[in-house]
Amino acid sequence: MDWGLRVPRRLLAALAVVCLPIVPAVAQTDDGIGTFVLENDLFTGRDDDYTNGIQIGYLSGADLVPIWVHDAAALLPFYNVKTTVRSTVTIGQAMYTPADIRLKDPPRDDRPYAGWLYTSIGLIAEDGDQLDQLQLSVGVVGPLSGAEQAQKFVHKVINSPRPSGWSKQLHNEPGVILTYQHSDRAFVSGEVVGFAFDATPHFGGAVGNVMTYANAGVTLRLGYHLPDDYGPPRIQPSLPGNGYFEATDDVGWYLFAGFDARLVARNIFLDGNTFGSSRSVDKRLVVGDAQVGAAITWRRFRLAYTHVFRTKEFGDEDTPDAFGALSLSVKF
């Protein structure tokens, strides 16, 4: 039996059961938003570090959620009576590789191979001025993530070098991450030569055996018919955009730039397995992300591209990381 291919599918089915309490409420709304996010270093001409991430998600309509989701949202620190609540369901995969994927035995001082397959459920509470996002992700790190098979298949299709060192990847380990992010939309806003602009600061953090960190930063936007949103969705850890946006008959667009600083206590993709010996490197405690991009909204669609620059994450990393993120959100 080819467990490398079949187990991830079974794992996906098992993890999806976690989402079932939310699905009935989600399915009843015509105001939901589907999202697709692809993050890859191919956009920057690289093939190392955080090399690929893919995520598919669904955001429910406003307040069309089970009562227990409302009760949970009421516990958030900035919740008020004007807050609308939405639920989220996502599934995704991320993969990390060392600098030279052609080596069967990569250097011990380089990032180890690792894959992360997960599903997430969460809630979004928004009152027009503030956004709170709480998300629980559960999954698996290691061979059961299917990252090895996925990368080898894609590289064969696009005729790229075959990654040869996956036998040295992190071992199988169940993973959990609880993430919280708070954003103050348009904390500063105005208009200049006919274009609207705003600045949205954020802060938050994550706790879990996969990642534990605290973060803070800001996003700046400048555009025409500036949409009421908080930036395009991204795969965590990142600046905290999300799938929500307002449909409109007019074409709206904006350019954006942002920065996020993280104080990192745990990163399994650098620290190695929690419950056993594995390859690891000495991570840096402070990591920064800077990003620039553009988003366009038309009717029920939003398309965005983000270019991300990430500071060095471990001591012997050759160069800072860089990758691109392409996202599509569709309102139903």
mmCIF file of C-alpha atoms in Angstrom:
data_model
loop_
_atom_site.group_PDB
_atom_site.id
_atom_site.type_symbol
_atom_site.label_atom_id
_atom_site.label_comp_id
_atom_site.label_asym_id
_atom_site.label_seq_id
_atom_site.Cartn_x
_atom_site.Cartn_y
_atom_site.Cartn_z
ATOM 1 C CA MET A 1 0.000 0.000 0.000
ATOM 2 C CA ASP A 2 1.255 3.444 -0.915
ATOM 3 C CA TRP A 3 0.766 5.100 2.494
ATOM 4 C CA GLY A 4 2.618 8.199 1.308
ATOM 5 C CA LEU A 5 -0.306 9.018 -0.993
ATOM 6 C CA ARG A 6 -3.332 7.426 0.691
ATOM 7 C CA VAL A 7 -2.859 8.452 4.311
ATOM 8 C CA PRO A 8 -2.995 12.211 3.617
ATOM 9 C CA ARG A 9 -6.359 11.735 1.901
ATOM 10 C CA ARG A 10 -7.672 9.800 4.894
ATOM 11 C CA LEU A 11 -6.259 12.442 7.195
ATOM 12 C CA LEU A 12 -8.048 15.177 5.236
ATOM 13 C CA ALA A 13 -11.328 13.317 5.628
ATOM 14 C CA ALA A 14 -10.777 12.877 9.357
ATOM 15 C CA LEU A 15 -9.796 16.494 9.916
ATOM 16 C CA ALA A 16 -12.831 17.693 7.966
ATOM 17 C CA VAL A 17 -15.053 16.171 10.668
ATOM 18 C CA VAL A 18 -13.870 18.971 12.942
ATOM 19 C CA CYS A 19 -15.603 21.445 10.633
ATOM 20 C CA LEU A 20 -19.009 19.717 10.517
ATOM 21 C CA PRO A 21 -20.658 21.753 13.311
ATOM 22 C CA ILE A 22 -20.170 24.895 11.211
ATOM 23 C CA VAL A 23 -20.997 23.561 7.743
ATOM 24 C CA PRO A 24 -24.830 23.491 8.061
ATOM 25 C CA ALA A 25 -24.933 27.187 8.896
ATOM 26 C CA VAL A 26 -22.450 28.040 6.160
ATOM 27 C CA ALA A 27 -24.351 26.145 3.483
ATOM 28 C CA GLN A 28 -27.574 28.076 4.075
ATOM 29 C CA THR A 29 -26.230 31.507 3.162
ATOM 30 C CA ASP A 30 -25.995 33.191 -0.226
ATOM 31 C CA ASP A 31 -23.577 35.732 1.240
ATOM 32 C CA GLY A 32 -20.570 33.483 1.752
ATOM 33 C CA ILE A 33 -17.132 34.055 0.276
ATOM 34 C CA GLY A 34 -14.875 31.373 -1.150
ATOM 35 C CA THR A 35 -11.118 32.009 -1.182
ATOM 36 C CA PHE A 36 -8.108 30.481 -2.855
ATOM 37 C CA VAL A 37 -4.558 31.428 -1.877
ATOM 38 C CA LEU A 38 -1.312 30.320 -3.517
ATOM 39 C CA GLU A 39 2.019 31.379 -2.011
ATOM 40 C CA ASN A 40 5.193 30.334 -3.824
ATOM 41 C CA ASP A 41 8.788 31.457 -4.225
ATOM 42 C CA LEU A 42 8.494 30.838 -7.968
ATOM 43 C CA PHE A 43 7.237 34.439 -8.135
ATOM 44 C CA THR A 44 10.681 35.567 -6.930
ATOM 45 C CA GLY A 45 12.853 33.104 -8.879
ATOM 46 C CA ARG A 46 13.775 31.082 -5.774
ATOM 47 C CA ASP A 47 13.246 27.503 -4.663
ATOM 48 C CA ASP A 48 14.059 27.256 -0.944
ATOM 49 C CA ASP A 49 12.939 28.094 2.620
ATOM 50 C CA TYR A 50 9.152 28.618 2.603
ATOM 51 C CA THR A 51 8.753 27.329 -0.925
ATOM 52 C CA ASN A 52 5.002 26.737 -1.297
ATOM 53 C CA GLY A 53 1.702 27.208 0.479
ATOM 54 C CA ILE A 54 -1.811 26.565 -0.785
ATOM 55 C CA GLN A 55 -5.093 27.204 1.011
ATOM 56 C CA ILE A 56 -8.791 26.928 0.165
ATOM 57 C CA GLY A 57 -11.365 28.461 2.468
ATOM 58 C CA TYR A 58 -14.958 29.488 2.962
ATOM 59 C CA LEU A 59 -16.252 32.478 4.939
ATOM 60 C CA SER A 60 -19.898 32.378 5.993
ATOM 61 C CA GLY A 61 -22.450 35.137 5.628
ATOM 62 C CA ALA A 62 -22.872 37.693 8.405
ATOM 63 C CA ASP A 63 -24.351 36.199 11.604
ATOM 64 C CA LEU A 64 -25.335 32.973 9.820
ATOM 65 C CA VAL A 65 -23.486 30.863 12.365
ATOM 66 C CA PRO A 66 -24.455 28.506 15.212
ATOM 67 C CA ILE A 67 -25.271 30.105 18.560
ATOM 68 C CA TRP A 68 -22.110 28.713 20.149
ATOM 69 C CA VAL A 69 -20.036 30.692 17.626
ATOM 70 C CA HIS A 70 -21.799 33.890 18.729
ATOM 71 C CA ASP A 71 -21.150 32.964 22.352
ATOM 72 C CA ALA A 72 -17.475 32.400 21.597
ATOM 73 C CA ALA A 73 -17.208 35.733 19.754
ATOM 74 C CA ALA A 74 -18.696 37.553 22.747
ATOM 75 C CA LEU A 75 -15.643 36.479 24.761
ATOM 76 C CA LEU A 76 -13.274 38.389 22.475
ATOM 77 C CA PRO A 77 -11.817 41.522 24.116
ATOM 78 C CA PHE A 78 -13.173 44.073 21.583
ATOM 79 C CA TYR A 79 -16.630 42.569 21.006
ATOM 80 C CA ASN A 80 -19.649 44.916 21.120
ATOM 81 C CA VAL A 81 -23.339 44.821 20.231
ATOM 82 C CA LYS A 82 -22.701 46.142 16.702
ATOM 83 C CA THR A 83 -20.361 43.272 15.875
ATOM 84 C CA THR A 84 -21.278 40.851 13.088
ATOM 85 C CA VAL A 85 -19.911 37.337 13.306
ATOM 86 C CA ARG A 86 -18.805 35.023 10.511
ATOM 87 C CA SER A 87 -17.339 31.531 10.621
ATOM 88 C CA THR A 88 -14.450 30.216 8.530
ATOM 89 C CA VAL A 89 -13.414 26.793 7.314
ATOM 90 C CA THR A 90 -10.084 26.305 5.544
ATOM 91 C CA ILE A 91 -7.784 23.520 4.450
ATOM 92 C CA GLY A 92 -4.196 23.924 3.330
ATOM 93 C CA GLN A 93 -0.672 22.640 2.922
ATOM 94 C CA ALA A 94 2.725 24.299 3.338
ATOM 95 C CA MET A 95 6.226 23.061 2.564
ATOM 96 C CA TYR A 96 9.742 24.125 3.538
ATOM 97 C CA THR A 97 13.060 23.096 1.975
ATOM 98 C CA PRO A 98 16.793 23.834 2.346
ATOM 99 C CA ALA A 99 18.732 26.006 -0.094
ATOM 100 C CA ASP A 100 19.917 23.214 -2.415
ATOM 101 C CA ILE A 101 17.146 20.708 -3.079
ATOM 102 C CA ARG A 102 19.408 18.601 -5.308
ATOM 103 C CA LEU A 103 21.383 17.268 -2.320
ATOM 104 C CA LYS A 104 20.297 13.927 -0.861
ATOM 105 C CA ASP A 105 21.846 14.873 2.480
ATOM 106 C CA PRO A 106 21.497 18.654 2.975
ATOM 107 C CA PRO A 107 23.881 20.394 5.393
ATOM 108 C CA ARG A 108 22.915 20.153 9.056
ATOM 109 C CA ASP A 109 23.082 23.932 9.425
ATOM 110 C CA ASP A 110 20.414 24.500 6.735
ATOM 111 C CA ARG A 111 16.651 24.476 7.200
ATOM 112 C CA PRO A 112 15.271 20.909 7.282
ATOM 113 C CA TYR A 113 12.681 19.625 4.833
ATOM 114 C CA ALA A 114 9.192 19.859 6.330
ATOM 115 C CA GLY A 115 5.544 19.690 5.295
ATOM 116 C CA TRP A 116 2.387 20.842 7.133
ATOM 117 C CA LEU A 117 -1.111 19.641 6.193
ATOM 118 C CA TYR A 118 -3.940 21.231 8.177
ATOM 119 C CA THR A 119 -7.543 22.233 8.433
ATOM 120 C CA SER A 120 -8.796 25.262 10.347
ATOM 121 C CA ILE A 121 -12.027 26.517 11.820
ATOM 122 C CA GLY A 122 -12.425 30.038 13.082
ATOM 123 C CA LEU A 123 -14.585 33.038 13.676
ATOM 124 C CA ILE A 124 -14.384 36.638 12.507
ATOM 125 C CA ALA A 125 -16.018 39.432 14.504
ATOM 126 C CA GLU A 126 -16.258 42.808 12.722
ATOM 127 C CA ASP A 127 -18.060 46.048 13.629
ATOM 128 C CA GLY A 128 -17.018 48.313 10.743
ATOM 129 C CA ASP A 129 -14.012 49.710 12.564
ATOM 130 C CA GLN A 130 -12.396 46.682 14.176
ATOM 131 C CA LEU A 131 -11.759 43.100 13.134
ATOM 132 C CA ASP A 132 -11.028 40.186 15.442
ATOM 133 C CA GLN A 133 -9.983 36.817 14.037
ATOM 134 C CA LEU A 134 -9.718 33.641 16.106
ATOM 135 C CA GLN A 135 -8.663 30.438 14.382
ATOM 136 C CA LEU A 136 -7.843 26.883 15.453
ATOM 137 C CA SER A 137 -5.697 24.838 13.075
ATOM 138 C CA VAL A 138 -5.091 21.106 13.499
ATOM 139 C CA GLY A 139 -3.075 18.846 11.232
ATOM 140 C CA VAL A 140 0.135 16.923 10.832
ATOM 141 C CA VAL A 141 3.795 17.756 10.207
ATOM 142 C CA GLY A 142 5.983 15.183 8.475
ATOM 143 C CA PRO A 143 5.636 12.570 5.711
ATOM 144 C CA LEU A 144 1.870 12.270 6.292
ATOM 145 C CA SER A 145 1.500 15.885 5.129
ATOM 146 C CA GLY A 146 2.068 14.722 1.543
ATOM 147 C CA ALA A 147 4.460 17.624 0.901
ATOM 148 C CA GLU A 148 7.140 15.361 -0.598
ATOM 149 C CA GLN A 149 4.783 13.866 -3.168
ATOM 150 C CA ALA A 150 3.286 17.270 -3.973
ATOM 151 C CA GLN A 151 6.630 18.964 -4.610
ATOM 152 C CA LYS A 152 8.037 16.095 -6.660
ATOM 153 C CA PHE A 153 4.888 15.990 -8.796
ATOM 154 C CA VAL A 154 4.899 19.737 -9.474
ATOM 155 C CA HIS A 155 8.620 19.805 -10.239
ATOM 156 C CA LYS A 156 8.179 16.948 -12.705
ATOM 157 C CA VAL A 157 5.339 18.788 -14.454
ATOM 158 C CA ILE A 158 7.254 22.079 -14.755
ATOM 159 C CA ASN A 159 10.579 20.344 -15.470
ATOM 160 C CA SER A 160 12.362 21.727 -12.391
ATOM 161 C CA PRO A 161 15.180 19.980 -10.474
ATOM 162 C CA ARG A 162 13.976 16.947 -8.530
ATOM 163 C CA PRO A 163 14.071 17.510 -4.748
ATOM 164 C CA SER A 164 16.301 14.732 -3.411
ATOM 165 C CA GLY A 165 16.505 15.230 0.352
ATOM 166 C CA TRP A 166 12.987 14.543 1.587
ATOM 167 C CA SER A 167 14.225 11.427 3.415
ATOM 168 C CA LYS A 168 15.721 13.895 5.934
ATOM 169 C CA GLN A 169 12.439 15.703 6.613
ATOM 170 C CA LEU A 170 10.875 16.203 10.037
ATOM 171 C CA HIS A 171 9.105 13.164 11.460
ATOM 172 C CA ASN A 172 5.342 12.746 11.717
ATOM 173 C CA GLU A 173 3.830 14.839 14.505
ATOM 174 C CA PRO A 174 0.269 16.049 15.128
ATOM 175 C CA GLY A 175 0.105 19.831 15.142
ATOM 176 C CA VAL A 176 -2.129 22.460 16.756
ATOM 177 C CA ILE A 177 -2.084 26.258 16.422
ATOM 178 C CA LEU A 178 -4.507 28.705 18.059
ATOM 179 C CA THR A 179 -4.196 32.128 16.382
ATOM 180 C CA TYR A 180 -5.700 35.496 17.324
ATOM 181 C CA GLN A 181 -5.401 38.765 15.371
ATOM 182 C CA HIS A 182 -6.930 42.193 16.052
ATOM 183 C CA SER A 183 -7.038 44.970 13.403
ATOM 184 C CA ASP A 184 -8.245 48.596 13.634
ATOM 185 C CA ARG A 185 -9.434 49.440 10.115
ATOM 186 C CA ALA A 186 -8.721 52.913 8.831
ATOM 187 C CA PHE A 187 -7.226 54.026 12.157
ATOM 188 C CA VAL A 188 -5.865 56.826 9.993
ATOM 189 C CA SER A 189 -7.725 57.674 6.775
ATOM 190 C CA GLY A 190 -8.178 60.476 4.278
ATOM 191 C CA GLU A 191 -7.998 61.527 0.645
ATOM 192 C CA VAL A 192 -5.221 62.908 -1.507
ATOM 193 C CA VAL A 193 -5.589 64.123 -5.142
ATOM 194 C CA GLY A 194 -8.791 62.106 -5.543
ATOM 195 C CA PHE A 195 -7.465 58.855 -4.086
ATOM 196 C CA ALA A 196 -8.469 57.453 -0.715
ATOM 197 C CA PHE A 197 -5.926 56.117 1.742
ATOM 198 C CA ASP A 198 -5.969 54.463 5.153
ATOM 199 C CA ALA A 199 -3.685 52.836 7.708
ATOM 200 C CA THR A 200 -4.757 49.743 9.666
ATOM 201 C CA PRO A 201 -2.584 48.643 12.610
ATOM 202 C CA HIS A 202 -2.814 45.108 13.984
ATOM 203 C CA PHE A 203 -1.508 42.891 16.758
ATOM 204 C CA GLY A 204 -1.954 39.295 17.824
ATOM 205 C CA GLY A 205 -0.200 35.995 18.299
ATOM 206 C CA ALA A 206 -0.305 32.224 18.101
ATOM 207 C CA VAL A 207 0.126 29.362 20.563
ATOM 208 C CA GLY A 208 0.830 25.739 19.667
ATOM 209 C CA ASN A 209 3.462 23.086 19.123
ATOM 210 C CA VAL A 210 3.796 24.130 15.454
ATOM 211 C CA MET A 211 4.168 27.870 16.032
ATOM 212 C CA THR A 212 4.111 30.179 19.050
ATOM 213 C CA TYR A 213 4.685 33.906 18.549
ATOM 214 C CA ALA A 214 3.469 37.436 19.259
ATOM 215 C CA ASN A 215 3.187 39.931 16.414
ATOM 216 C CA ALA A 216 2.274 43.518 15.560
ATOM 217 C CA GLY A 217 2.374 45.736 12.484
ATOM 218 C CA VAL A 218 0.438 47.963 10.113
ATOM 219 C CA THR A 219 -1.018 47.937 6.589
ATOM 220 C CA LEU A 220 -1.259 51.037 4.366
ATOM 221 C CA ARG A 221 -3.662 51.285 1.418
ATOM 222 C CA LEU A 222 -4.103 53.824 -1.395
ATOM 223 C CA GLY A 223 -6.723 53.432 -4.098
ATOM 224 C CA TYR A 224 -9.836 54.373 -6.037
ATOM 225 C CA HIS A 225 -13.281 53.388 -4.726
ATOM 226 C CA LEU A 226 -11.297 51.964 -1.820
ATOM 227 C CA PRO A 227 -13.106 48.737 -0.790
ATOM 228 C CA ASP A 228 -14.137 48.211 2.835
ATOM 229 C CA ASP A 229 -11.846 45.318 3.667
ATOM 230 C CA TYR A 230 -8.761 44.484 5.690
ATOM 231 C CA GLY A 231 -6.471 43.332 2.913
ATOM 232 C CA PRO A 232 -6.403 40.095 0.910
ATOM 233 C CA PRO A 233 -6.204 36.694 2.636
ATOM 234 C CA ARG A 234 -2.813 35.202 3.454
ATOM 235 C CA ILE A 235 -1.455 32.001 4.963
ATOM 236 C CA GLN A 236 -0.262 32.369 8.553
ATOM 237 C CA PRO A 237 2.159 33.538 9.803
ATOM 238 C CA SER A 238 1.665 36.773 7.882
ATOM 239 C CA LEU A 239 -0.008 40.139 7.985
ATOM 240 C CA PRO A 240 -3.649 39.464 8.948
ATOM 241 C CA GLY A 241 -5.743 39.981 5.814
ATOM 242 C CA ASN A 242 -8.855 37.862 5.273
ATOM 243 C CA GLY A 243 -11.409 36.793 2.698
ATOM 244 C CA TYR A 244 -14.037 39.417 3.558
ATOM 245 C CA PHE A 245 -14.842 42.168 1.054
ATOM 246 C CA GLU A 246 -17.925 44.122 -0.070
ATOM 247 C CA ALA A 247 -19.350 43.392 -3.528
ATOM 248 C CA THR A 248 -19.864 46.499 -5.690
ATOM 249 C CA ASP A 249 -20.844 47.394 -9.238
ATOM 250 C CA ASP A 250 -17.919 49.800 -9.507
ATOM 251 C CA VAL A 251 -14.366 48.647 -10.066
ATOM 252 C CA GLY A 252 -12.359 49.316 -6.932
ATOM 253 C CA TRP A 253 -8.631 48.927 -6.601
ATOM 254 C CA TYR A 254 -5.851 49.726 -4.219
ATOM 255 C CA LEU A 255 -2.127 49.466 -3.764
ATOM 256 C CA PHE A 256 -0.956 48.366 -0.360
ATOM 257 C CA ALA A 257 2.176 48.018 1.735
ATOM 258 C CA GLY A 258 2.621 46.585 5.194
ATOM 259 C CA PHE A 259 4.993 45.439 7.864
ATOM 260 C CA ASP A 260 4.719 42.805 10.581
ATOM 261 C CA ALA A 261 7.232 41.982 13.334
ATOM 262 C CA ARG A 262 7.076 38.643 15.177
ATOM 263 C CA LEU A 263 8.680 37.588 18.444
ATOM 264 C CA VAL A 264 9.040 33.842 17.879
ATOM 265 C CA ALA A 265 9.093 31.372 20.775
ATOM 266 C CA ARG A 266 8.418 28.229 18.732
ATOM 267 C CA ASN A 267 8.688 27.304 15.051
ATOM 268 C CA ILE A 268 8.673 23.559 14.470
ATOM 269 C CA PHE A 269 10.005 24.040 10.934
ATOM 270 C CA LEU A 270 13.233 25.401 12.462
ATOM 271 C CA ASP A 271 13.246 23.964 16.001
ATOM 272 C CA GLY A 272 12.506 20.438 14.803
ATOM 273 C CA ASN A 273 10.090 17.861 16.209
ATOM 274 C CA THR A 274 8.667 18.445 19.668
ATOM 275 C CA PHE A 275 8.542 14.854 20.883
ATOM 276 C CA GLY A 276 11.650 13.318 19.341
ATOM 277 C CA SER A 277 15.026 13.981 17.776
ATOM 278 C CA SER A 278 15.117 15.492 14.303
ATOM 279 C CA ARG A 279 17.070 17.973 12.253
ATOM 280 C CA SER A 280 16.905 21.566 13.479
ATOM 281 C CA VAL A 281 18.624 24.944 13.238
ATOM 282 C CA ASP A 282 19.032 27.869 15.614
ATOM 283 C CA LYS A 283 16.084 30.146 14.905
ATOM 284 C CA ARG A 284 16.129 33.908 15.269
ATOM 285 C CA LEU A 285 13.804 35.273 17.931
ATOM 286 C CA VAL A 286 12.677 38.293 15.893
ATOM 287 C CA VAL A 287 11.396 37.939 12.327
ATOM 288 C CA GLY A 288 9.974 40.701 10.126
ATOM 289 C CA ASP A 289 7.730 40.625 7.055
ATOM 290 C CA ALA A 290 7.472 43.535 4.629
ATOM 291 C CA GLN A 291 4.972 43.312 1.791
ATOM 292 C CA VAL A 292 3.711 45.299 -1.174
ATOM 293 C CA GLY A 293 0.923 44.471 -3.568
ATOM 294 C CA ALA A 294 -2.235 45.372 -5.409
ATOM 295 C CA ALA A 295 -5.883 44.294 -5.201
ATOM 296 C CA ILE A 296 -8.820 44.830 -7.540
ATOM 297 C CA THR A 297 -12.483 44.322 -6.680
ATOM 298 C CA TRP A 298 -15.265 44.071 -9.252
ATOM 299 C CA ARG A 299 -18.775 42.916 -8.493
ATOM 300 C CA ARG A 300 -18.381 39.605 -6.634
ATOM 301 C CA PHE A 301 -14.687 39.079 -7.276
ATOM 302 C CA ARG A 302 -11.461 40.242 -5.658
ATOM 303 C CA LEU A 303 -8.057 39.385 -7.109
ATOM 304 C CA ALA A 304 -4.840 40.325 -5.334
ATOM 305 C CA TYR A 305 -1.115 39.812 -5.571
ATOM 306 C CA THR A 306 1.281 40.309 -2.649
ATOM 307 C CA HIS A 307 5.083 40.337 -2.811
ATOM 308 C CA VAL A 308 6.612 39.394 0.531
ATOM 309 C CA PHE A 309 10.098 40.015 1.898
ATOM 310 C CA ARG A 310 10.944 38.073 5.080
ATOM 311 C CA THR A 311 14.026 38.644 7.215
ATOM 312 C CA LYS A 312 16.387 35.790 8.024
ATOM 313 C CA GLU A 313 14.719 33.208 10.254
ATOM 314 C CA PHE A 314 17.747 31.209 11.431
ATOM 315 C CA GLY A 315 21.389 31.869 12.143
ATOM 316 C CA ASP A 316 23.096 30.425 9.061
ATOM 317 C CA GLU A 317 20.455 31.359 6.486
ATOM 318 C CA ASP A 318 22.221 32.622 3.360
ATOM 319 C CA THR A 319 19.776 35.364 2.365
ATOM 320 C CA PRO A 320 16.429 36.758 3.530
ATOM 321 C CA ASP A 321 13.387 34.934 2.149
ATOM 322 C CA ALA A 322 11.055 36.266 -0.551
ATOM 323 C CA PHE A 323 7.911 34.872 -2.145
ATOM 324 C CA GLY A 324 4.687 35.909 -3.832
ATOM 325 C CA ALA A 325 1.063 35.374 -2.818
ATOM 326 C CA LEU A 326 -1.818 35.239 -5.302
ATOM 327 C CA SER A 327 -5.379 35.201 -3.962
ATOM 328 C CA LEU A 328 -8.870 35.059 -5.446
ATOM 329 C CA SER A 329 -12.021 35.698 -3.400
ATOM 330 C CA VAL A 330 -15.512 35.106 -4.809
ATOM 331 C CA LYS A 331 -18.753 36.167 -3.145
ATOM 332 C CA PHE A 332 -21.689 33.773 -3.536
#
